[in-house]
Coordinates of C-alpha atoms in Angstrom, one line a residue:
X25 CA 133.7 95.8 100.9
X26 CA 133.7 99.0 99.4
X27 CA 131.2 101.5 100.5
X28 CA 131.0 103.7 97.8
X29 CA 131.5 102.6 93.9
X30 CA 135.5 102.7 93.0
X31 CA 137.3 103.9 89.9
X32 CA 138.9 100.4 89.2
X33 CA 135.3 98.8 89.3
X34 CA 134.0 101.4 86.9
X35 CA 136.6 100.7 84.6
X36 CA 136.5 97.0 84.8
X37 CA 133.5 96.7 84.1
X38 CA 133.2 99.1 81.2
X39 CA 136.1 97.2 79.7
X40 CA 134.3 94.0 80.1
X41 CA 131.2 94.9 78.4
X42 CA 133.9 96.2 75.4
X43 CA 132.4 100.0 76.1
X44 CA 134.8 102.9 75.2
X45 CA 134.6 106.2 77.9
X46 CA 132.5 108.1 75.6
X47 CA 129.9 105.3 74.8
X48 CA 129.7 105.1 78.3
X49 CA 129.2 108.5 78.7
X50 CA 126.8 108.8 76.2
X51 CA 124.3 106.1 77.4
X52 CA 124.9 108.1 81.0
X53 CA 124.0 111.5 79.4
X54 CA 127.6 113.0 81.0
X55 CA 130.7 113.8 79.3
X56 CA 133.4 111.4 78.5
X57 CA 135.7 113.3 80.9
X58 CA 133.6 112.5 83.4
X59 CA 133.6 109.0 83.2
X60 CA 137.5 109.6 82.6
X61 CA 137.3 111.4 86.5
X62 CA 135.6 108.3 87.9
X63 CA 138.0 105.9 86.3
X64 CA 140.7 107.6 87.7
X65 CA 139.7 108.4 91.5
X66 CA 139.5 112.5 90.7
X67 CA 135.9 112.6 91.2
X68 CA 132.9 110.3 91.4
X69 CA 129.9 109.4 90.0
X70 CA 126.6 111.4 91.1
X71 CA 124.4 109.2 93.3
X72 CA 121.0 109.8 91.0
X73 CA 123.5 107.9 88.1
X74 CA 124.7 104.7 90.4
X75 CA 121.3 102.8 88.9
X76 CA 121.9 103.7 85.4
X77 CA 125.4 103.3 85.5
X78 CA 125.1 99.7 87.0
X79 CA 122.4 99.0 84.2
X80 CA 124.9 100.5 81.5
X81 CA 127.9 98.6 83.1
X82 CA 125.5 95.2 83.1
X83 CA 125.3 94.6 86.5
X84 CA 123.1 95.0 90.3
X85 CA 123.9 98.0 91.7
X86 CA 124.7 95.9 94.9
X87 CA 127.3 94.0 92.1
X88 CA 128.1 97.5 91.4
X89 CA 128.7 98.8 95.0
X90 CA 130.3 95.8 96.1
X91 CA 133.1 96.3 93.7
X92 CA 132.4 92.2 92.1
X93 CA 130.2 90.9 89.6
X94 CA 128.5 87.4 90.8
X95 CA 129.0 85.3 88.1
X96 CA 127.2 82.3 88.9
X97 CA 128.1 78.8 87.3
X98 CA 125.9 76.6 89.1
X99 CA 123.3 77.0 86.4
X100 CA 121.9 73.3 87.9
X101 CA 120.8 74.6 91.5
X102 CA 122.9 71.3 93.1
X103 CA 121.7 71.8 96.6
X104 CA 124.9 70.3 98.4
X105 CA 126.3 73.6 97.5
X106 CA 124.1 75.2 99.4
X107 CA 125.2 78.7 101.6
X108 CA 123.0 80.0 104.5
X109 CA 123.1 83.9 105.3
X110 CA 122.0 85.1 108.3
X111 CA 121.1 88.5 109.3
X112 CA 122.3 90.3 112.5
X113 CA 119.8 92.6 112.6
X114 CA 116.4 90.8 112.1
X115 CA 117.5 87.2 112.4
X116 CA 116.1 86.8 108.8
X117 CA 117.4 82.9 107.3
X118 CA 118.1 82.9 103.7
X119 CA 119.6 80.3 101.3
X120 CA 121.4 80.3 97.9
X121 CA 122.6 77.4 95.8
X122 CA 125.4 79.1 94.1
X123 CA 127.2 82.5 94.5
X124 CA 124.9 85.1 95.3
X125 CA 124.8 89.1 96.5
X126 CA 122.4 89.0 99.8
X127 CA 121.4 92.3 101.7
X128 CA 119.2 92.7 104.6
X129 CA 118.4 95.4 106.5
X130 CA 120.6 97.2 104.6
X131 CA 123.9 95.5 104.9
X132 CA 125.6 92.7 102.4
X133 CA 125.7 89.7 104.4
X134 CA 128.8 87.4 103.7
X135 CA 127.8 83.5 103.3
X136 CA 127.9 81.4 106.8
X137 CA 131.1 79.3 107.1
X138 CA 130.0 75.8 108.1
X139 CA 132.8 73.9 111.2
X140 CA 131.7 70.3 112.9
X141 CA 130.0 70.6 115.7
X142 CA 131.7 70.6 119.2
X143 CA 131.0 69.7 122.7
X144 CA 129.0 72.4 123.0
X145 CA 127.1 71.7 119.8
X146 CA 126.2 68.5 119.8
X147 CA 123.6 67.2 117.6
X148 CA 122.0 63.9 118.4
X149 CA 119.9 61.8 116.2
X150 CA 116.9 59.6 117.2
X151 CA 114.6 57.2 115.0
X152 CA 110.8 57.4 114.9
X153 CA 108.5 56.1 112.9
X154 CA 109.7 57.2 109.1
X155 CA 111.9 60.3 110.5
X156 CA 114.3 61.2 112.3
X157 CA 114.5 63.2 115.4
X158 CA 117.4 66.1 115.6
X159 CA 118.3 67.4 119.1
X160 CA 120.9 69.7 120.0
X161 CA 122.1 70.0 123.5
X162 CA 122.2 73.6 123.8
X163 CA 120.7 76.3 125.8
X164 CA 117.9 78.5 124.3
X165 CA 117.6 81.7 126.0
X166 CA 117.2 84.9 124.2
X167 CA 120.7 86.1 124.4
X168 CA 122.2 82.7 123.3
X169 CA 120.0 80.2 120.7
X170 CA 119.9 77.8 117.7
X171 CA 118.1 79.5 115.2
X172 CA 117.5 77.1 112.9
X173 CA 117.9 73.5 111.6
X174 CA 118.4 72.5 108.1
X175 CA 118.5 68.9 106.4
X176 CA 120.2 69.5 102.7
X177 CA 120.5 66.2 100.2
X178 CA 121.4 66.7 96.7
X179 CA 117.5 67.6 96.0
X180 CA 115.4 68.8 99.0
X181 CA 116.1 71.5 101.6
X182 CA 113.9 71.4 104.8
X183 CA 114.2 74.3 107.0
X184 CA 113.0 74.6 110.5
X185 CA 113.3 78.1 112.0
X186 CA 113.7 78.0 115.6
X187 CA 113.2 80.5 118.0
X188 CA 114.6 81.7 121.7
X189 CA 112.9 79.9 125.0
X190 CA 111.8 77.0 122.7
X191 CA 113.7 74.2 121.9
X192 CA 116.6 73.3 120.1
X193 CA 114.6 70.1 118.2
X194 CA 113.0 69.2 115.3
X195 CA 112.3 66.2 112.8
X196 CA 113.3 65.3 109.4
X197 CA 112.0 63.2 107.1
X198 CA 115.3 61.7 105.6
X199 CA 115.3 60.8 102.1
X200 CA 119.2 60.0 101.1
X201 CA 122.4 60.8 102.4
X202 CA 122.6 64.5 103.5
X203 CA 123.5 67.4 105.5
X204 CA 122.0 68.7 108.7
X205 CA 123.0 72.4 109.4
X206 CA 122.4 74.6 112.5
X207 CA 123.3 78.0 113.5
X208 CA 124.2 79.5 116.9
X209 CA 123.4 82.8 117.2
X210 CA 127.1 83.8 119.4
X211 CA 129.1 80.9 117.5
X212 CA 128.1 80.2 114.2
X213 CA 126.9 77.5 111.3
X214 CA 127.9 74.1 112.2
X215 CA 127.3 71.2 109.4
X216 CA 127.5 67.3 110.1
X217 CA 127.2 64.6 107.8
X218 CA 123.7 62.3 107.7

């Protein structure tokens, strides 16, 4: 990820939105040989224009800093396309059903790769009454936890945040074939089929 705005995204994205260097500069209230600078890596862009220049260019100014716009297709919301983010920082849990930009803390977090479970993260299933009863065999001590569980079907999410020194447990009430998800905190998202 880029830390700073780059030329090549300036320029893209000013040729997308079918703006010439002086319009651009115009609606920025600079010269067109400024914008001309930033295009070209000789200089760049002020950091009291970053917010106008994203809104010019059409974009977040996290879109914009990222060097990508997030053009997202998944105008539906299909839920078994859903991606879980986790911060490192807070432990904050957050969701998206489609491409998405998602910053806590102050950092961009990338979306959670999903794996099968292991030996060491097994999740076992038991039935009662109308739900069903999600274990994981796992230990839950502050350095090393589940921090949540997750049942995903192609129109309900239920989340359970978990926390260290509790247990790694919770209940679903299943409605449909599914997804449960869980995240280790030292190895990652795990996904099995329900």
């Amino acid at each position: 990820m880029n830390s700073y705005v780059t030329g090549a995204t300036i320029k893209s994205l000013r040729e997308t939105k079918t703006l010439t260097q002086a319009e651009l500069a115009q609606q920025l209230g600079v010269s067109d040989k400024a914008v001309s600078k930033w295009e070209t890596g000789k200089g760049l862009p002020d950091i009291s224009l970053l917010q106008p220049l994203a809104a010019a260019l059409g974009v977040s100014l996290i879109e914009l800093m990222n060097g990508e716009a997030v053009v997202n297709r998944n105008v539906s919301g299909n839920l078994m396309r859903s991606k879980f983010y986790v911060c490192p920082i807070c432990g904050n849990v957050l969701h998206a059903t489609g491409d998405a930009l998602i910053s806590c803390c102050g950092i961009t977090l990338p979306p959670l790769e999903a794996e099968e479970p292991d030996a060491e993260h097994k999740l076992t299933m038991e039935k009662v009454e109308d739900e069903q009863f999600f274990t994981v065999c796992h230990p839950m001590t502050k350095q090393h936890y589940i921090s949540f569980l997750a049942y995903v079907t192609s129109d309900r999410l239920q989340l359970v945040k978990l926390y260290p020194e509790g247990e790694a447990q919770t209940r679903f009430q299943l409605r449909g074939r599914g997804f449960v998800y869980f995240y280790c905190n030292k190895h990652g998202l795990f996904k099995q089929k329900i």
